[in-house]
XYZ file of C-alpha atoms in Angstrom:
325
model
C 9.503 0.384 -7.106
C 8.061 -0.025 -10.590
C 5.294 1.933 -12.170
C 3.650 1.818 -15.605
C 4.801 4.369 -18.090
C 1.353 5.625 -18.923
C 0.744 8.793 -16.841
C -2.946 10.011 -16.717
C -3.571 13.595 -15.597
C -6.678 14.854 -13.745
C -7.586 16.854 -16.828
C -7.898 13.540 -18.790
C -10.419 11.958 -16.426
C -12.146 14.917 -14.758
C -15.032 15.227 -17.183
C -15.816 11.475 -17.013
C -15.919 11.732 -13.244
C -18.061 14.822 -13.164
C -15.375 16.787 -11.395
C -12.944 19.655 -12.013
C -9.255 18.780 -12.230
C -8.427 21.260 -9.507
C -11.157 19.837 -7.321
C -9.440 16.397 -7.555
C -6.153 17.859 -6.479
C -7.569 19.939 -3.663
C -9.391 17.006 -2.085
C -6.769 14.346 -2.598
C -3.339 15.955 -3.417
C -3.245 13.917 -6.698
C -2.408 15.454 -10.076
C -1.568 12.328 -12.096
C -2.041 8.598 -11.922
C 0.018 5.799 -13.500
C -2.302 3.371 -15.266
C -1.227 0.053 -16.769
C -2.139 -0.673 -20.426
C -4.801 -3.272 -21.149
C -3.566 -6.815 -20.703
C -0.815 -6.051 -18.181
C -0.938 -8.302 -15.179
C -0.381 -7.332 -11.563
C 2.236 -10.030 -11.199
C 4.246 -8.484 -14.098
C 4.490 -5.229 -12.249
C 5.512 -7.111 -9.076
C 8.184 -9.126 -10.875
C 9.705 -6.045 -12.322
C 9.850 -4.419 -8.900
C 11.304 -7.532 -7.236
C 14.026 -7.767 -9.974
C 15.122 -4.229 -9.061
C 14.893 -4.999 -5.299
C 17.160 -8.115 -5.584
C 19.684 -6.209 -7.717
C 19.737 -3.453 -5.063
C 20.179 -6.032 -2.292
C 22.940 -7.725 -4.272
C 21.054 -10.997 -4.139
C 20.366 -13.648 -6.709
C 16.966 -15.290 -7.362
C 18.245 -18.495 -5.795
C 18.836 -16.642 -2.502
C 15.085 -16.038 -2.018
C 13.722 -18.564 0.556
C 10.145 -17.290 0.816
C 7.866 -15.089 -1.233
C 4.973 -12.884 0.039
C 2.655 -10.957 -2.287
C 0.182 -8.306 -1.057
C -2.420 -7.279 -3.536
C -6.193 -6.494 -3.940
C -6.144 -6.879 -7.672
C -4.709 -10.396 -8.333
C -4.154 -11.854 -11.778
C -6.850 -14.431 -11.220
C -9.282 -15.499 -8.420
C -7.352 -18.748 -7.734
C -4.496 -19.305 -7.220
C -2.833 -16.312 -5.740
C -0.389 -14.133 -7.735
C 2.757 -15.117 -5.908
C 3.260 -18.255 -7.944
C 3.122 -16.132 -11.096
C 5.967 -13.999 -9.821
C 7.826 -17.197 -8.838
C 7.463 -18.456 -12.390
C 8.426 -15.060 -13.979
C 11.599 -14.882 -12.089
C 12.392 -18.618 -12.107
C 12.595 -18.809 -8.379
C 13.259 -22.013 -6.585
C 10.430 -24.276 -5.250
C 9.776 -22.128 -2.205
C 6.715 -21.192 -0.224
C 4.607 -18.537 -1.923
C 1.851 -16.760 0.071
C -0.621 -14.064 -0.964
C -1.862 -11.569 1.640
C -5.181 -9.782 1.399
C -4.913 -7.107 4.045
C -5.567 -4.345 1.484
C -3.690 -1.125 2.083
C -1.952 -2.659 5.203
C -0.385 -5.392 3.075
C 3.142 -3.907 3.491
C 2.871 -4.008 7.248
C 1.428 -7.486 7.359
C 4.106 -8.734 4.965
C 6.921 -7.034 6.979
C 5.653 -8.592 10.253
C 5.376 -12.122 8.665
C 8.727 -11.835 6.984
C 10.412 -10.582 10.226
C 8.976 -13.648 12.091
C 10.157 -16.020 9.374
C 13.659 -14.647 9.470
C 13.916 -14.457 13.285
C 12.592 -18.017 13.597
C 15.267 -19.296 11.172
C 12.613 -20.493 8.713
C 14.019 -18.211 5.963
C 17.226 -16.164 5.443
C 15.944 -13.865 2.749
C 12.127 -13.165 2.302
C 10.973 -11.315 -0.767
C 7.913 -9.120 -0.462
C 5.931 -7.970 -3.479
C 3.249 -5.273 -3.258
C 1.372 -4.447 -6.410
C -1.949 -3.187 -7.781
C -3.621 -2.688 -11.127
C -6.776 -0.754 -10.027
C -7.404 1.229 -13.197
C -9.090 -1.882 -14.799
C -11.729 -1.943 -12.069
C -12.563 1.778 -11.743
C -16.044 3.101 -12.494
C -15.181 6.263 -14.546
C -18.607 7.956 -14.015
C -19.916 10.794 -11.868
C -21.615 8.174 -9.647
C -18.209 6.901 -8.442
C -16.231 10.067 -9.192
C -14.931 10.798 -5.642
C -13.746 7.221 -5.280
C -12.322 6.541 -8.770
C -10.357 9.803 -8.833
C -7.950 8.420 -6.173
C -6.468 5.221 -7.551
C -3.444 4.336 -9.556
C -1.295 1.343 -10.613
C 2.171 0.378 -9.478
C 4.420 -2.037 -7.599
C 7.007 -2.078 -4.933
C 9.183 -4.892 -3.548
C 11.223 -5.298 -0.326
C 13.722 -7.921 0.833
C 13.856 -8.873 4.466
C 17.100 -10.559 5.446
C 18.747 -12.163 8.481
C 21.811 -9.890 8.174
C 22.165 -6.154 7.969
C 23.841 -4.822 4.886
C 24.908 -1.294 3.926
C 21.867 0.980 3.514
C 19.434 -1.581 4.934
C 16.696 -0.646 7.503
C 16.256 -2.578 10.727
C 12.643 -3.506 11.586
C 12.272 -2.458 15.204
C 8.512 -3.085 15.788
C 5.195 -3.540 14.036
C 1.714 -3.007 15.512
C -1.422 -4.202 13.755
C -5.177 -4.305 14.544
C -8.533 -5.002 12.819
C -12.185 -4.123 13.612
C -14.572 -6.158 11.535
C -17.472 -3.918 12.584
C -16.645 -1.754 9.602
C -16.344 -4.666 7.107
C -18.836 -3.113 4.727
C -17.617 0.482 4.765
C -14.651 -0.101 2.453
C -14.118 -2.882 -0.088
C -15.563 -4.997 -2.838
C -18.513 -7.253 -2.184
C -18.433 -9.448 -5.152
C -17.449 -12.175 -6.100
C -17.940 -14.118 -2.825
C -20.305 -16.495 -1.018
C -22.249 -13.653 0.680
C -23.199 -11.633 -2.378
C -22.666 -14.049 -5.185
C -20.267 -14.395 -8.092
C -21.805 -12.231 -10.727
C -23.647 -8.898 -11.169
C -26.945 -10.727 -11.566
C -28.324 -9.726 -8.130
C -31.017 -7.084 -7.951
C -28.989 -3.932 -7.126
C -31.894 -2.409 -5.237
C -31.653 -5.234 -2.641
C -28.089 -4.277 -1.722
C -28.221 -0.583 -2.524
C -25.501 -0.333 -5.129
C -23.503 -1.990 -7.870
C -20.662 -4.407 -7.225
C -17.967 -1.828 -7.724
C -15.655 -0.514 -4.997
C -17.543 0.567 -1.863
C -16.323 3.487 0.199
C -18.287 5.204 2.918
C -16.102 8.270 2.815
C -17.088 9.865 6.110
C -16.635 6.649 7.978
C -13.227 5.927 6.336
C -11.682 9.345 6.908
C -12.961 9.513 10.492
C -11.832 6.119 11.528
C -8.558 6.286 9.547
C -7.495 9.494 11.156
C -8.194 8.160 14.641
C -6.862 4.640 14.191
C -3.610 5.662 12.443
C -2.755 8.161 15.216
C -3.575 5.606 17.895
C -1.366 2.982 16.211
C 1.568 5.316 15.861
C 1.172 6.365 19.517
C 1.094 2.744 20.588
C 4.297 1.848 18.776
C 6.082 4.941 19.959
C 5.132 4.425 23.559
C 6.166 0.842 23.672
C 9.546 1.813 22.286
C 9.870 4.742 24.781
C 9.723 7.309 21.997
C 7.891 10.482 21.108
C 7.027 11.828 17.683
C 9.965 14.143 17.637
C 12.335 11.157 17.969
C 11.246 10.064 14.478
C 12.810 11.710 11.495
C 10.576 10.296 8.672
C 6.972 9.227 8.389
C 6.289 7.179 5.281
C 2.581 6.397 5.251
C 0.280 4.483 2.978
C -0.577 7.062 0.360
C -4.373 7.395 0.827
C -4.883 11.137 0.222
C -2.996 14.325 1.204
C -5.685 15.535 3.579
C -5.503 12.345 5.658
C -1.683 12.479 5.782
C -1.971 16.109 7.133
C -4.520 15.144 9.741
C -2.288 12.281 10.966
C 0.736 14.585 11.209
C -1.282 17.041 13.250
C -2.712 14.400 15.465
C 0.816 13.098 16.315
C 2.289 16.668 16.485
C 4.767 15.303 14.022
C 7.240 17.995 12.863
C 6.514 18.866 9.262
C 8.777 21.831 8.824
C 11.669 19.608 7.586
C 9.694 17.680 4.974
C 9.582 14.553 7.182
C 6.198 13.327 5.887
C 6.828 11.536 2.529
C 4.212 11.816 -0.062
C 4.186 10.600 -3.705
C 0.405 11.149 -4.202
C 0.895 14.041 -6.661
C 2.612 11.833 -9.299
C 1.241 8.295 -8.601
C -2.147 8.590 -6.869
C -3.236 6.012 -4.314
C -1.560 2.761 -5.353
C -2.931 0.999 -2.200
C -0.781 -2.001 -1.314
C 2.147 -0.706 -3.314
C 2.022 2.842 -2.078
C 4.034 2.602 1.156
C 6.856 0.810 -0.685
C 6.817 3.353 -3.552
C 7.101 6.168 -1.053
C 9.891 4.425 0.917
C 11.891 3.702 -2.194
C 11.460 7.309 -3.312
C 12.844 8.530 0.069
C 15.734 5.888 -0.139
C 16.786 7.001 -3.606
C 16.755 10.652 -2.595
C 19.769 9.940 -0.387
C 18.320 11.886 2.554
C 18.170 8.975 5.115
C 20.950 9.237 7.570
C 22.284 6.407 9.838
C 20.493 6.304 13.189
C 17.298 7.918 11.911
C 13.947 6.382 12.762
C 11.135 5.830 10.183
C 7.463 5.473 10.990
C 5.256 3.505 8.624
C 1.512 4.042 9.216
C -1.359 2.433 7.178
C -5.106 1.940 7.153
C -7.211 -0.292 4.987
C -10.436 -2.221 4.368
C -11.579 -4.465 7.225
C -11.032 -2.021 8.865
C -7.387 -2.892 9.503
C -4.667 -0.487 10.462
C -1.235 -0.400 12.044
C 2.226 1.163 12.066
C 5.784 -0.008 11.661
C 9.000 1.439 13.150
C 12.391 1.111 11.409
C 15.926 2.262 12.076
C 18.388 3.309 9.440
């Protein structure tokens, strides 16, 4: 993982958002956010994270056969940000693919990487997951309950065709999407449906072209869909929640994580639900990787333990992954 050094507390943004600092923490579990300085690119965060991941995997840049990059905040509209990481790290002329599955980017990337490795198309697939969301936030009371959530950061994973010491085995990944909720979470503009500028009459569409989040719909569907995805992946692997030692979710907010744990009857008395929200906020695409690396570096994962990876994002799209230490 790699995060910007600048750490912004709730106290520093609460007044702008029309909220109290403790209100932000109570409703989200967040106390601080990492925000990148102006001019920092998403790809630069990703490149730093991937450099660390390759070092940890004891691989060289020439060992990378394929690069996947999941982000909602690319460096530029076209092309994707993966070529920028390729350039920054001087990778070979390999396929570079951007994924736009929002907060489920980690799961989509893992599923694609697993398929590439199992098919023999690649031996080592690098996955970058990064966001710089602070540059797009509306820091006003009108968007306070949305803007209070988001931070910047990056994580990187390497999927390989051979198991090395400390590596996790990908056992299964389940994903699903329901486009019925396409307008309940996301960003309308730029695009062919709503235009490429802010020149449209806002009254026609009901709001500005900032991030849209229908909070009640998101929390209701997220809690249901995440639990269902986890149950699906457990059932088809003949497991129950108590067979899993760690749950490492996309870091949306603390209340949602608690709801999911209750819905699954997942044991929480041993600290099995990993949350990094308090320090980093919701880093969207990067958050699952940041939480997983935090757990890995803690040294608490033991051989033979199972890890559940749930996520939910715009689309709506959701899913869960299952790994074995």
